[in-house]
mmCIF file with all atom_site columns, C-alpha atoms and ligand atoms in Angstrom:
data_model
loop_
_atom_site.group_PDB
_atom_site.id
_atom_site.type_symbol
_atom_site.label_atom_id
_atom_site.label_alt_id
_atom_site.label_comp_id
_atom_site.label_asym_id
_atom_site.label_entity_id
_atom_site.label_seq_id
_atom_site.pdbx_PDB_ins_code
_atom_site.Cartn_x
_atom_site.Cartn_y
_atom_site.Cartn_z
_atom_site.occupancy
_atom_site.B_iso_or_equiv
_atom_site.pdbx_formal_charge
_atom_site.auth_seq_id
_atom_site.auth_comp_id
_atom_site.auth_asym_id
_atom_site.auth_atom_id
_atom_site.pdbx_PDB_model_num
ATOM   1   C CA  . MET A 1 1   ? 30.801  -49.771 -2.081  1.00 71.00 ? 244 MET A CA  1
ATOM   2   C CA  . LYS A 1 2   ? 27.727  -47.438 -2.145  1.00 74.00 ? 245 LYS A CA  1
ATOM   3   C CA  . ARG A 1 3   ? 25.202  -48.609 -4.515  1.00 79.00 ? 246 ARG A CA  1
ATOM   4   C CA  . ARG A 1 4   ? 24.328  -46.285 -7.361  1.00 81.00 ? 247 ARG A CA  1
ATOM   5   C CA  . GLY A 1 5   ? 20.776  -45.114 -7.943  1.00 93.00 ? 248 GLY A CA  1
ATOM   6   C CA  . ILE A 1 6   ? 19.257  -46.104 -11.239 1.00 95.00 ? 249 ILE A CA  1
ATOM   7   C CA  . LEU A 1 7   ? 16.903  -44.366 -13.410 1.00 97.00 ? 250 LEU A CA  1
ATOM   8   C CA  . ILE A 1 8   ? 13.453  -46.042 -14.160 1.00 98.00 ? 251 ILE A CA  1
ATOM   9   C CA  . VAL A 1 9   ? 11.049  -44.761 -16.742 1.00 98.00 ? 252 VAL A CA  1
ATOM   10  C CA  . ILE A 1 10  ? 7.746   -45.959 -16.381 1.00 97.00 ? 253 ILE A CA  1
ATOM   11  C CA  . SER A 1 11  ? 5.513   -45.396 -19.384 1.00 96.00 ? 254 SER A CA  1
ATOM   12  C CA  . GLY A 1 12  ? 2.020   -46.970 -20.321 1.00 94.00 ? 255 GLY A CA  1
ATOM   13  C CA  . PHE A 1 13  ? -1.215  -45.881 -21.942 1.00 88.00 ? 256 PHE A CA  1
ATOM   14  C CA  . SER A 1 14  ? -3.216  -43.242 -20.081 1.00 83.00 ? 257 SER A CA  1
ATOM   15  C CA  . GLY A 1 15  ? -5.436  -44.751 -17.586 1.00 85.00 ? 258 GLY A CA  1
ATOM   16  C CA  . ALA A 1 16  ? -3.179  -48.107 -17.418 1.00 88.00 ? 259 ALA A CA  1
ATOM   17  C CA  . GLY A 1 17  ? -2.722  -47.276 -13.710 1.00 90.00 ? 260 GLY A CA  1
ATOM   18  C CA  . LYS A 1 18  ? 0.901   -45.891 -13.753 1.00 93.00 ? 261 LYS A CA  1
ATOM   19  C CA  . GLY A 1 19  ? 0.200   -43.221 -11.314 1.00 91.00 ? 262 GLY A CA  1
ATOM   20  C CA  . THR A 1 20  ? -1.332  -45.539 -8.901  1.00 94.00 ? 263 THR A CA  1
ATOM   21  C CA  . LEU A 1 21  ? 1.583   -48.131 -9.212  1.00 97.00 ? 264 LEU A CA  1
ATOM   22  C CA  . VAL A 1 22  ? 4.170   -45.572 -8.812  1.00 96.00 ? 265 VAL A CA  1
ATOM   23  C CA  . LYS A 1 23  ? 2.155   -44.300 -5.495  1.00 95.00 ? 266 LYS A CA  1
ATOM   24  C CA  . GLU A 1 24  ? 2.412   -47.874 -4.047  1.00 97.00 ? 267 GLU A CA  1
ATOM   25  C CA  . LEU A 1 25  ? 6.180   -48.299 -4.830  1.00 98.00 ? 268 LEU A CA  1
ATOM   26  C CA  . LEU A 1 26  ? 6.722   -45.275 -3.102  1.00 97.00 ? 269 LEU A CA  1
ATOM   27  C CA  . LYS A 1 27  ? 4.616   -46.520 -0.226  1.00 97.00 ? 270 LYS A CA  1
ATOM   28  C CA  . ASN A 1 28  ? 5.720   -50.013 0.188   1.00 98.00 ? 271 ASN A CA  1
ATOM   29  C CA  . TYR A 1 29  ? 9.700   -49.448 -0.407  1.00 97.00 ? 272 TYR A CA  1
ATOM   30  C CA  . ASP A 1 30  ? 12.085  -46.704 0.780   1.00 95.00 ? 273 ASP A CA  1
ATOM   31  C CA  . ASN A 1 31  ? 14.706  -46.868 -1.927  1.00 95.00 ? 274 ASN A CA  1
ATOM   32  C CA  . TYR A 1 32  ? 12.493  -44.878 -4.444  1.00 98.00 ? 275 TYR A CA  1
ATOM   33  C CA  . ALA A 1 33  ? 12.372  -41.115 -5.379  1.00 97.00 ? 276 ALA A CA  1
ATOM   34  C CA  . LEU A 1 34  ? 9.783   -39.822 -7.731  1.00 98.00 ? 277 LEU A CA  1
ATOM   35  C CA  . SER A 1 35  ? 10.604  -36.882 -10.383 1.00 98.00 ? 278 SER A CA  1
ATOM   36  C CA  . VAL A 1 36  ? 7.804   -34.210 -10.634 1.00 98.00 ? 279 VAL A CA  1
ATOM   37  C CA  . SER A 1 37  ? 7.475   -33.223 -14.060 1.00 98.00 ? 280 SER A CA  1
ATOM   38  C CA  . MET A 1 38  ? 6.583   -29.713 -15.456 1.00 98.00 ? 281 MET A CA  1
ATOM   39  C CA  . THR A 1 39  ? 3.756   -29.226 -17.801 1.00 98.00 ? 282 THR A CA  1
ATOM   40  C CA  . THR A 1 40  ? 1.677   -26.580 -19.581 1.00 98.00 ? 283 THR A CA  1
ATOM   41  C CA  . ARG A 1 41  ? -1.442  -28.791 -19.182 1.00 97.00 ? 284 ARG A CA  1
ATOM   42  C CA  . GLN A 1 42  ? -4.216  -27.204 -16.894 1.00 96.00 ? 285 GLN A CA  1
ATOM   43  C CA  . PRO A 1 43  ? -4.470  -28.884 -13.444 1.00 96.00 ? 286 PRO A CA  1
ATOM   44  C CA  . ARG A 1 44  ? -7.241  -31.476 -13.123 1.00 91.00 ? 287 ARG A CA  1
ATOM   45  C CA  . PRO A 1 45  ? -9.395  -31.457 -10.070 1.00 91.00 ? 288 PRO A CA  1
ATOM   46  C CA  . GLY A 1 46  ? -7.459  -32.625 -6.798  1.00 92.00 ? 289 GLY A CA  1
ATOM   47  C CA  . GLU A 1 47  ? -4.174  -32.012 -8.495  1.00 94.00 ? 290 GLU A CA  1
ATOM   48  C CA  . THR A 1 48  ? -1.700  -29.951 -6.557  1.00 96.00 ? 291 THR A CA  1
ATOM   49  C CA  . ASP A 1 49  ? 0.978   -27.613 -8.137  1.00 97.00 ? 292 ASP A CA  1
ATOM   50  C CA  . GLY A 1 50  ? 4.675   -28.966 -7.106  1.00 96.00 ? 293 GLY A CA  1
ATOM   51  C CA  . LYS A 1 51  ? 3.264   -32.368 -6.054  1.00 94.00 ? 294 LYS A CA  1
ATOM   52  C CA  . ASP A 1 52  ? 1.543   -33.701 -9.143  1.00 94.00 ? 295 ASP A CA  1
ATOM   53  C CA  . TYR A 1 53  ? 3.069   -31.474 -11.695 1.00 97.00 ? 296 TYR A CA  1
ATOM   54  C CA  . PHE A 1 54  ? 4.932   -28.016 -11.927 1.00 98.00 ? 297 PHE A CA  1
ATOM   55  C CA  . PHE A 1 55  ? 1.985   -26.226 -13.653 1.00 98.00 ? 298 PHE A CA  1
ATOM   56  C CA  . VAL A 1 56  ? 3.582   -23.615 -15.805 1.00 98.00 ? 299 VAL A CA  1
ATOM   57  C CA  . THR A 1 57  ? 2.864   -21.282 -18.854 1.00 98.00 ? 300 THR A CA  1
ATOM   58  C CA  . ARG A 1 58  ? 4.161   -22.159 -22.293 1.00 97.00 ? 301 ARG A CA  1
ATOM   59  C CA  . GLU A 1 59  ? 6.707   -19.095 -21.895 1.00 97.00 ? 302 GLU A CA  1
ATOM   60  C CA  . ALA A 1 60  ? 8.067   -20.577 -18.784 1.00 98.00 ? 303 ALA A CA  1
ATOM   61  C CA  . PHE A 1 61  ? 8.186   -24.069 -20.127 1.00 98.00 ? 304 PHE A CA  1
ATOM   62  C CA  . GLU A 1 62  ? 10.074  -22.772 -23.370 1.00 98.00 ? 305 GLU A CA  1
ATOM   63  C CA  . GLU A 1 63  ? 12.663  -20.827 -21.221 1.00 98.00 ? 306 GLU A CA  1
ATOM   64  C CA  . LYS A 1 64  ? 13.440  -23.897 -18.958 1.00 98.00 ? 307 LYS A CA  1
ATOM   65  C CA  . VAL A 1 65  ? 14.318  -25.865 -22.325 1.00 98.00 ? 308 VAL A CA  1
ATOM   66  C CA  . SER A 1 66  ? 16.547  -22.972 -23.550 1.00 98.00 ? 309 SER A CA  1
ATOM   67  C CA  . GLN A 1 67  ? 18.350  -23.183 -20.229 1.00 97.00 ? 310 GLN A CA  1
ATOM   68  C CA  . ASP A 1 68  ? 18.742  -27.049 -20.646 1.00 97.00 ? 311 ASP A CA  1
ATOM   69  C CA  . GLY A 1 69  ? 17.007  -27.581 -17.864 1.00 98.00 ? 312 GLY A CA  1
ATOM   70  C CA  . PHE A 1 70  ? 15.021  -30.758 -18.653 1.00 98.00 ? 313 PHE A CA  1
ATOM   71  C CA  . ILE A 1 71  ? 16.666  -34.141 -19.159 1.00 97.00 ? 314 ILE A CA  1
ATOM   72  C CA  . GLU A 1 72  ? 13.740  -34.806 -21.780 1.00 97.00 ? 315 GLU A CA  1
ATOM   73  C CA  . TYR A 1 73  ? 10.669  -33.074 -22.903 1.00 97.00 ? 316 TYR A CA  1
ATOM   74  C CA  . ALA A 1 74  ? 7.803   -33.868 -25.391 1.00 95.00 ? 317 ALA A CA  1
ATOM   75  C CA  . SER A 1 75  ? 4.489   -32.855 -26.587 1.00 94.00 ? 318 SER A CA  1
ATOM   76  C CA  . TYR A 1 76  ? 1.462   -35.029 -25.772 1.00 89.00 ? 319 TYR A CA  1
ATOM   77  C CA  . CYS A 1 77  ? -2.222  -34.230 -26.963 1.00 85.00 ? 320 CYS A CA  1
ATOM   78  C CA  . GLY A 1 78  ? -1.457  -30.733 -27.234 1.00 91.00 ? 321 GLY A CA  1
ATOM   79  C CA  . ASN A 1 79  ? 0.515   -29.778 -24.322 1.00 96.00 ? 322 ASN A CA  1
ATOM   80  C CA  . CYS A 1 80  ? 4.144   -29.805 -23.173 1.00 97.00 ? 323 CYS A CA  1
ATOM   81  C CA  . TYR A 1 81  ? 5.833   -32.043 -20.426 1.00 97.00 ? 324 TYR A CA  1
ATOM   82  C CA  . GLY A 1 82  ? 9.441   -32.064 -19.131 1.00 98.00 ? 325 GLY A CA  1
ATOM   83  C CA  . THR A 1 83  ? 11.603  -33.876 -16.784 1.00 98.00 ? 326 THR A CA  1
ATOM   84  C CA  . PRO A 1 84  ? 13.473  -31.105 -14.713 1.00 98.00 ? 327 PRO A CA  1
ATOM   85  C CA  . ARG A 1 85  ? 17.446  -32.204 -14.583 1.00 97.00 ? 328 ARG A CA  1
ATOM   86  C CA  . ASP A 1 86  ? 18.405  -30.997 -11.150 1.00 96.00 ? 329 ASP A CA  1
ATOM   87  C CA  . TYR A 1 87  ? 16.104  -33.151 -8.944  1.00 97.00 ? 330 TYR A CA  1
ATOM   88  C CA  . VAL A 1 88  ? 16.863  -36.223 -10.659 1.00 97.00 ? 331 VAL A CA  1
ATOM   89  C CA  . GLU A 1 89  ? 20.779  -35.678 -10.794 1.00 95.00 ? 332 GLU A CA  1
ATOM   90  C CA  . GLU A 1 90  ? 20.637  -35.182 -7.108  1.00 95.00 ? 333 GLU A CA  1
ATOM   91  C CA  . GLN A 1 91  ? 18.620  -38.186 -6.032  1.00 96.00 ? 334 GLN A CA  1
ATOM   92  C CA  . LEU A 1 92  ? 20.662  -40.623 -8.379  1.00 95.00 ? 335 LEU A CA  1
ATOM   93  C CA  . ALA A 1 93  ? 23.992  -39.209 -6.644  1.00 93.00 ? 336 ALA A CA  1
ATOM   94  C CA  . ALA A 1 94  ? 22.260  -39.962 -3.260  1.00 94.00 ? 337 ALA A CA  1
ATOM   95  C CA  . GLY A 1 95  ? 21.983  -43.636 -4.354  1.00 94.00 ? 338 GLY A CA  1
ATOM   96  C CA  . LYS A 1 96  ? 18.165  -43.226 -4.775  1.00 97.00 ? 339 LYS A CA  1
ATOM   97  C CA  . ASP A 1 97  ? 16.312  -45.006 -7.673  1.00 98.00 ? 340 ASP A CA  1
ATOM   98  C CA  . VAL A 1 98  ? 14.400  -42.126 -9.463  1.00 98.00 ? 341 VAL A CA  1
ATOM   99  C CA  . ILE A 1 99  ? 11.159  -42.960 -11.073 1.00 98.00 ? 342 ILE A CA  1
ATOM   100 C CA  . LEU A 1 100 ? 10.158  -40.749 -14.247 1.00 98.00 ? 343 LEU A CA  1
ATOM   101 C CA  . GLU A 1 101 ? 6.271   -41.315 -15.257 1.00 96.00 ? 344 GLU A CA  1
ATOM   102 C CA  . ILE A 1 102 ? 6.727   -40.159 -18.854 1.00 95.00 ? 345 ILE A CA  1
ATOM   103 C CA  . GLU A 1 103 ? 5.539   -41.006 -22.366 1.00 91.00 ? 346 GLU A CA  1
ATOM   104 C CA  . ILE A 1 104 ? 7.405   -42.911 -25.128 1.00 91.00 ? 347 ILE A CA  1
ATOM   105 C CA  . GLN A 1 105 ? 8.948   -40.267 -27.014 1.00 92.00 ? 348 GLN A CA  1
ATOM   106 C CA  . GLY A 1 106 ? 10.680  -38.787 -23.647 1.00 95.00 ? 349 GLY A CA  1
ATOM   107 C CA  . ALA A 1 107 ? 11.662  -42.351 -22.653 1.00 96.00 ? 350 ALA A CA  1
ATOM   108 C CA  . LEU A 1 108 ? 13.552  -43.166 -25.844 1.00 95.00 ? 351 LEU A CA  1
ATOM   109 C CA  . GLN A 1 109 ? 15.096  -39.800 -25.405 1.00 95.00 ? 352 GLN A CA  1
ATOM   110 C CA  . VAL A 1 110 ? 16.370  -40.594 -21.809 1.00 97.00 ? 353 VAL A CA  1
ATOM   111 C CA  . LYS A 1 111 ? 17.404  -44.010 -22.928 1.00 97.00 ? 354 LYS A CA  1
ATOM   112 C CA  . LYS A 1 112 ? 19.474  -42.833 -25.670 1.00 96.00 ? 355 LYS A CA  1
ATOM   113 C CA  . LYS A 1 113 ? 21.429  -40.427 -23.672 1.00 95.00 ? 356 LYS A CA  1
ATOM   114 C CA  . ASN A 1 114 ? 21.631  -43.011 -20.698 1.00 94.00 ? 357 ASN A CA  1
ATOM   115 C CA  . PRO A 1 115 ? 21.596  -46.579 -21.997 1.00 94.00 ? 358 PRO A CA  1
ATOM   116 C CA  . GLN A 1 116 ? 21.456  -47.761 -18.380 1.00 94.00 ? 359 GLN A CA  1
ATOM   117 C CA  . THR A 1 117 ? 18.127  -46.449 -18.056 1.00 97.00 ? 360 THR A CA  1
ATOM   118 C CA  . LEU A 1 118 ? 15.355  -49.261 -17.223 1.00 98.00 ? 361 LEU A CA  1
ATOM   119 C CA  . LEU A 1 119 ? 12.383  -48.871 -19.295 1.00 98.00 ? 362 LEU A CA  1
ATOM   120 C CA  . LEU A 1 120 ? 8.940   -50.483 -18.120 1.00 98.00 ? 363 LEU A CA  1
ATOM   121 C CA  . PHE A 1 121 ? 5.942   -50.404 -20.051 1.00 97.00 ? 364 PHE A CA  1
ATOM   122 C CA  . VAL A 1 122 ? 2.628   -50.775 -17.719 1.00 96.00 ? 365 VAL A CA  1
ATOM   123 C CA  . THR A 1 123 ? -0.647  -51.967 -19.592 1.00 95.00 ? 366 THR A CA  1
ATOM   124 C CA  . PRO A 1 124 ? -4.219  -53.214 -18.528 1.00 94.00 ? 367 PRO A CA  1
ATOM   125 C CA  . PRO A 1 125 ? -4.783  -56.699 -19.482 1.00 93.00 ? 368 PRO A CA  1
ATOM   126 C CA  . SER A 1 126 ? -7.138  -55.632 -22.293 1.00 94.00 ? 369 SER A CA  1
ATOM   127 C CA  . GLY A 1 127 ? -8.052  -52.803 -24.611 1.00 92.00 ? 370 GLY A CA  1
ATOM   128 C CA  . GLU A 1 128 ? -11.578 -52.876 -23.345 1.00 93.00 ? 371 GLU A CA  1
ATOM   129 C CA  . GLU A 1 129 ? -10.454 -52.576 -19.584 1.00 92.00 ? 372 GLU A CA  1
ATOM   130 C CA  . LEU A 1 130 ? -8.137  -49.383 -20.516 1.00 92.00 ? 373 LEU A CA  1
ATOM   131 C CA  . LYS A 1 131 ? -11.483 -47.619 -21.993 1.00 91.00 ? 374 LYS A CA  1
ATOM   132 C CA  . ARG A 1 132 ? -13.557 -48.606 -18.920 1.00 91.00 ? 375 ARG A CA  1
ATOM   133 C CA  . ARG A 1 133 ? -10.624 -46.979 -16.694 1.00 90.00 ? 376 ARG A CA  1
ATOM   134 C CA  . LEU A 1 134 ? -10.524 -43.948 -18.790 1.00 89.00 ? 377 LEU A CA  1
ATOM   135 C CA  . VAL A 1 135 ? -14.322 -43.511 -18.362 1.00 90.00 ? 378 VAL A CA  1
ATOM   136 C CA  . ASN A 1 136 ? -14.524 -44.319 -14.726 1.00 89.00 ? 379 ASN A CA  1
ATOM   137 C CA  . ARG A 1 137 ? -11.774 -41.909 -13.998 1.00 83.00 ? 380 ARG A CA  1
ATOM   138 C CA  . LYS A 1 138 ? -14.663 -39.097 -14.811 1.00 82.00 ? 381 LYS A CA  1
ATOM   139 C CA  . THR A 1 139 ? -11.806 -36.337 -15.036 1.00 80.00 ? 382 THR A CA  1
ATOM   140 C CA  . GLU A 1 140 ? -11.640 -36.191 -18.905 1.00 82.00 ? 383 GLU A CA  1
ATOM   141 C CA  . THR A 1 141 ? -14.455 -35.445 -21.464 1.00 88.00 ? 384 THR A CA  1
ATOM   142 C CA  . GLU A 1 142 ? -15.549 -37.715 -24.074 1.00 90.00 ? 385 GLU A CA  1
ATOM   143 C CA  . GLU A 1 143 ? -13.303 -35.939 -26.529 1.00 91.00 ? 386 GLU A CA  1
ATOM   144 C CA  . VAL A 1 144 ? -10.253 -36.173 -24.511 1.00 88.00 ? 387 VAL A CA  1
ATOM   145 C CA  . ILE A 1 145 ? -10.910 -40.052 -23.510 1.00 89.00 ? 388 ILE A CA  1
ATOM   146 C CA  . ASN A 1 146 ? -11.109 -40.696 -27.382 1.00 91.00 ? 389 ASN A CA  1
ATOM   147 C CA  . GLN A 1 147 ? -7.852  -38.586 -28.178 1.00 90.00 ? 390 GLN A CA  1
ATOM   148 C CA  . ARG A 1 148 ? -6.163  -40.394 -25.588 1.00 87.00 ? 391 ARG A CA  1
ATOM   149 C CA  . MET A 1 149 ? -7.301  -43.913 -27.103 1.00 91.00 ? 392 MET A CA  1
ATOM   150 C CA  . ALA A 1 150 ? -6.218  -42.850 -30.294 1.00 91.00 ? 393 ALA A CA  1
ATOM   151 C CA  . ARG A 1 151 ? -2.825  -42.101 -28.783 1.00 89.00 ? 394 ARG A CA  1
ATOM   152 C CA  . ALA A 1 152 ? -2.664  -45.356 -27.039 1.00 92.00 ? 395 ALA A CA  1
ATOM   153 C CA  . VAL A 1 153 ? -3.151  -47.062 -30.811 1.00 93.00 ? 396 VAL A CA  1
ATOM   154 C CA  . GLU A 1 154 ? 0.082   -44.845 -31.569 1.00 92.00 ? 397 GLU A CA  1
ATOM   155 C CA  . GLU A 1 155 ? 2.011   -45.905 -28.420 1.00 91.00 ? 398 GLU A CA  1
ATOM   156 C CA  . SER A 1 156 ? 1.295   -49.695 -28.623 1.00 94.00 ? 399 SER A CA  1
ATOM   157 C CA  . ALA A 1 157 ? 3.586   -49.766 -31.748 1.00 95.00 ? 400 ALA A CA  1
ATOM   158 C CA  . GLY A 1 158 ? 6.545   -48.716 -29.441 1.00 95.00 ? 401 GLY A CA  1
ATOM   159 C CA  . ILE A 1 159 ? 6.254   -51.278 -26.716 1.00 96.00 ? 402 ILE A CA  1
ATOM   160 C CA  . GLU A 1 160 ? 9.296   -53.566 -28.103 1.00 97.00 ? 403 GLU A CA  1
ATOM   161 C CA  . GLN A 1 161 ? 11.486  -50.646 -27.413 1.00 97.00 ? 404 GLN A CA  1
ATOM   162 C CA  . TYR A 1 162 ? 10.804  -51.011 -23.803 1.00 98.00 ? 405 TYR A CA  1
ATOM   163 C CA  . ASP A 1 163 ? 13.117  -53.515 -21.364 1.00 97.00 ? 406 ASP A CA  1
ATOM   164 C CA  . TYR A 1 164 ? 9.811   -55.066 -19.597 1.00 97.00 ? 407 TYR A CA  1
ATOM   165 C CA  . LEU A 1 165 ? 6.418   -55.087 -20.024 1.00 96.00 ? 408 LEU A CA  1
ATOM   166 C CA  . VAL A 1 166 ? 4.072   -54.932 -16.827 1.00 96.00 ? 409 VAL A CA  1
ATOM   167 C CA  . ILE A 1 167 ? 0.533   -56.061 -16.964 1.00 95.00 ? 410 ILE A CA  1
ATOM   168 C CA  . ASN A 1 168 ? -1.494  -54.139 -14.344 1.00 95.00 ? 411 ASN A CA  1
ATOM   169 C CA  . ASP A 1 169 ? -4.329  -56.552 -13.497 1.00 93.00 ? 412 ASP A CA  1
ATOM   170 C CA  . ASP A 1 170 ? -4.038  -56.838 -9.760  1.00 95.00 ? 413 ASP A CA  1
ATOM   171 C CA  . LEU A 1 171 ? -2.286  -53.760 -8.328  1.00 95.00 ? 414 LEU A CA  1
ATOM   172 C CA  . ALA A 1 172 ? -0.300  -55.574 -5.312  1.00 97.00 ? 415 ALA A CA  1
ATOM   173 C CA  . GLU A 1 173 ? 0.928   -58.073 -7.696  1.00 97.00 ? 416 GLU A CA  1
ATOM   174 C CA  . CYS A 1 174 ? 2.035   -55.538 -10.274 1.00 97.00 ? 417 CYS A CA  1
ATOM   175 C CA  . THR A 1 175 ? 3.713   -53.593 -7.495  1.00 98.00 ? 418 THR A CA  1
ATOM   176 C CA  . VAL A 1 176 ? 5.765   -56.441 -6.277  1.00 98.00 ? 419 VAL A CA  1
ATOM   177 C CA  . GLN A 1 177 ? 6.788   -57.494 -9.778  1.00 97.00 ? 420 GLN A CA  1
ATOM   178 C CA  . THR A 1 178 ? 7.723   -54.171 -10.981 1.00 98.00 ? 421 THR A CA  1
ATOM   179 C CA  . HIS A 1 179 ? 9.879   -53.833 -7.668  1.00 98.00 ? 422 HIS A CA  1
ATOM   180 C CA  . GLN A 1 180 ? 11.364  -57.258 -8.503  1.00 98.00 ? 423 GLN A CA  1
ATOM   181 C CA  . LEU A 1 181 ? 12.143  -56.192 -11.961 1.00 98.00 ? 424 LEU A CA  1
ATOM   182 C CA  . ILE A 1 182 ? 14.197  -53.068 -10.855 1.00 97.00 ? 425 ILE A CA  1
ATOM   183 C CA  . GLN A 1 183 ? 15.756  -55.175 -7.963  1.00 96.00 ? 426 GLN A CA  1
ATOM   184 C CA  . ALA A 1 184 ? 17.176  -57.409 -10.882 1.00 97.00 ? 427 ALA A CA  1
ATOM   185 C CA  . ALA A 1 185 ? 18.313  -54.568 -12.863 1.00 97.00 ? 428 ALA A CA  1
ATOM   186 C CA  . HIS A 1 186 ? 20.510  -53.761 -10.131 1.00 95.00 ? 429 HIS A CA  1
ATOM   187 C CA  . ALA A 1 187 ? 22.408  -56.782 -10.615 1.00 95.00 ? 430 ALA A CA  1
ATOM   188 C CA  . THR A 1 188 ? 23.268  -56.553 -14.355 1.00 96.00 ? 431 THR A CA  1
ATOM   189 C CA  . PRO A 1 189 ? 27.057  -55.906 -15.081 1.00 95.00 ? 432 PRO A CA  1
ATOM   190 C CA  . ASP A 1 190 ? 26.630  -52.837 -17.241 1.00 93.00 ? 433 ASP A CA  1
ATOM   191 C CA  . ARG A 1 191 ? 25.151  -51.240 -13.875 1.00 94.00 ? 434 ARG A CA  1
ATOM   192 C CA  . ASN A 1 192 ? 27.824  -52.651 -11.910 1.00 94.00 ? 435 ASN A CA  1
ATOM   193 C CA  . GLN A 1 193 ? 31.210  -51.299 -13.433 1.00 93.00 ? 436 GLN A CA  1
ATOM   194 C CA  . ASP A 1 194 ? 32.793  -49.921 -10.625 1.00 92.00 ? 437 ASP A CA  1
ATOM   195 C CA  . PHE A 1 195 ? 32.425  -53.060 -8.781  1.00 94.00 ? 438 PHE A CA  1
ATOM   196 C CA  . ILE A 1 196 ? 33.927  -55.285 -11.554 1.00 96.00 ? 439 ILE A CA  1
ATOM   197 C CA  . ARG A 1 197 ? 36.687  -52.996 -11.667 1.00 96.00 ? 440 ARG A CA  1
ATOM   198 C CA  . LYS A 1 198 ? 37.384  -53.236 -8.064  1.00 96.00 ? 441 LYS A CA  1
ATOM   199 C CA  . ILE A 1 199 ? 37.309  -57.065 -8.043  1.00 97.00 ? 442 ILE A CA  1
ATOM   200 C CA  . ARG A 1 200 ? 39.415  -57.475 -11.058 1.00 97.00 ? 443 ARG A CA  1
ATOM   201 C CA  . ARG A 1 201 ? 42.053  -55.195 -9.366  1.00 97.00 ? 444 ARG A CA  1
ATOM   202 C CA  . GLU A 1 202 ? 41.752  -56.979 -6.156  1.00 97.00 ? 445 GLU A CA  1
ATOM   203 C CA  . LEU A 1 203 ? 42.120  -60.297 -8.022  1.00 97.00 ? 446 LEU A CA  1
ATOM   204 C CA  . GLY A 1 204 ? 44.999  -58.967 -9.838  1.00 96.00 ? 447 GLY A CA  1
ATOM   205 C CA  . GLU A 1 205 ? 47.054  -58.137 -6.856  1.00 95.00 ? 448 GLU A CA  1
ATOM   206 C CA  . LEU A 1 206 ? 46.603  -61.389 -5.038  1.00 90.00 ? 449 LEU A CA  1
HETATM 207 P P1  . 5GP B 2 .   ? -1.349  -36.515 -18.011 1.00 52.72 ? 198 5GP B P1  1
HETATM 208 O O1  . 5GP B 2 .   ? -1.803  -35.210 -18.833 1.00 52.72 ? 198 5GP B O1  1
HETATM 209 O O2  . 5GP B 2 .   ? -2.392  -37.822 -18.120 1.00 52.72 ? 198 5GP B O2  1
HETATM 210 O O3  . 5GP B 2 .   ? -0.952  -36.307 -16.774 1.00 52.72 ? 198 5GP B O3  1
HETATM 211 O O4  . 5GP B 2 .   ? 0.122   -37.060 -18.679 1.00 52.72 ? 198 5GP B O4  1
HETATM 212 C C1  . 5GP B 2 .   ? 0.081   -37.302 -20.103 1.00 52.72 ? 198 5GP B C1  1
HETATM 213 C C2  . 5GP B 2 .   ? 1.174   -38.243 -20.581 1.00 52.72 ? 198 5GP B C2  1
HETATM 214 O O5  . 5GP B 2 .   ? 2.404   -37.364 -20.275 1.00 52.72 ? 198 5GP B O5  1
HETATM 215 C C3  . 5GP B 2 .   ? 1.504   -39.521 -19.818 1.00 52.72 ? 198 5GP B C3  1
HETATM 216 O O6  . 5GP B 2 .   ? 1.463   -40.676 -20.731 1.00 52.72 ? 198 5GP B O6  1
HETATM 217 C C4  . 5GP B 2 .   ? 2.528   -39.072 -18.780 1.00 52.72 ? 198 5GP B C4  1
HETATM 218 O O7  . 5GP B 2 .   ? 3.280   -40.309 -18.502 1.00 52.72 ? 198 5GP B O7  1
HETATM 219 C C5  . 5GP B 2 .   ? 3.231   -38.199 -19.630 1.00 52.72 ? 198 5GP B C5  1
HETATM 220 N N1  . 5GP B 2 .   ? 4.307   -37.422 -19.031 1.00 52.72 ? 198 5GP B N1  1
HETATM 221 C C6  . 5GP B 2 .   ? 4.165   -36.597 -17.647 1.00 52.72 ? 198 5GP B C6  1
HETATM 222 N N2  . 5GP B 2 .   ? 5.067   -36.089 -17.231 1.00 52.72 ? 198 5GP B N2  1
HETATM 223 C C7  . 5GP B 2 .   ? 6.025   -36.143 -18.418 1.00 52.72 ? 198 5GP B C7  1
HETATM 224 C C8  . 5GP B 2 .   ? 7.262   -35.448 -18.761 1.00 52.72 ? 198 5GP B C8  1
HETATM 225 O O8  . 5GP B 2 .   ? 7.973   -34.905 -17.910 1.00 52.72 ? 198 5GP B O8  1
HETATM 226 N N3  . 5GP B 2 .   ? 7.974   -35.871 -20.021 1.00 52.72 ? 198 5GP B N3  1
HETATM 227 C C9  . 5GP B 2 .   ? 7.524   -36.624 -20.828 1.00 52.72 ? 198 5GP B C9  1
HETATM 228 N N4  . 5GP B 2 .   ? 7.873   -36.949 -22.181 1.00 52.72 ? 198 5GP B N4  1
HETATM 229 N N5  . 5GP B 2 .   ? 6.119   -37.122 -20.434 1.00 52.72 ? 198 5GP B N5  1
HETATM 230 C C10 . 5GP B 2 .   ? 5.636   -36.812 -19.445 1.00 52.72 ? 198 5GP B C10 1
#
């Protein structure tokens, strides 16, 4: 019986190292597909359209909303972000585990519509370390860093709504741990209902 892909949401404070963690998962294991979001934010130096994000105007974003083209969307620090529906559905049907790297409002929308979604929250080991990572990234102004730190305080209130907390201290360890959590999620009864129906039928026939 073909294993169905699961939808995985990875959230965490800006600067927690989610992007790096996701890159490591994609590099080290072959069962993952990463959804590329659409955003109205300006590209940062080094970001590529179609790879990091689909960078669009607010009008184009709103048009996609009106076509029901997102599985979720939200606004974050003044910009809009959304997950295009088609890619996610194609990859799940092909048996891939699809990763969405999105913030909490979107995460909760996805979980509500699809309760089998696995929600992971990534955090650095301390608040100080978060600030240090944001400053060292050198891609944001001080004002944006402060905005993102304030947002982190708000987001920390929602951590209990996630299925697992992943502390990103050592990247290699964190990658293995995340992969193991996802593998364990594949073994829960609610994600194996087809198999359970099949074995019950077979048992009934013997
Ligand atoms: P950044 O501007 O740093 O790339 O992203 C800001 C926040 O938006 C991050 O927490 C990121 O995970 C989140 N984000 C990125 N894409 C999406 C999306 O499609 N939907 C939602 N809800 N959040 C997103």
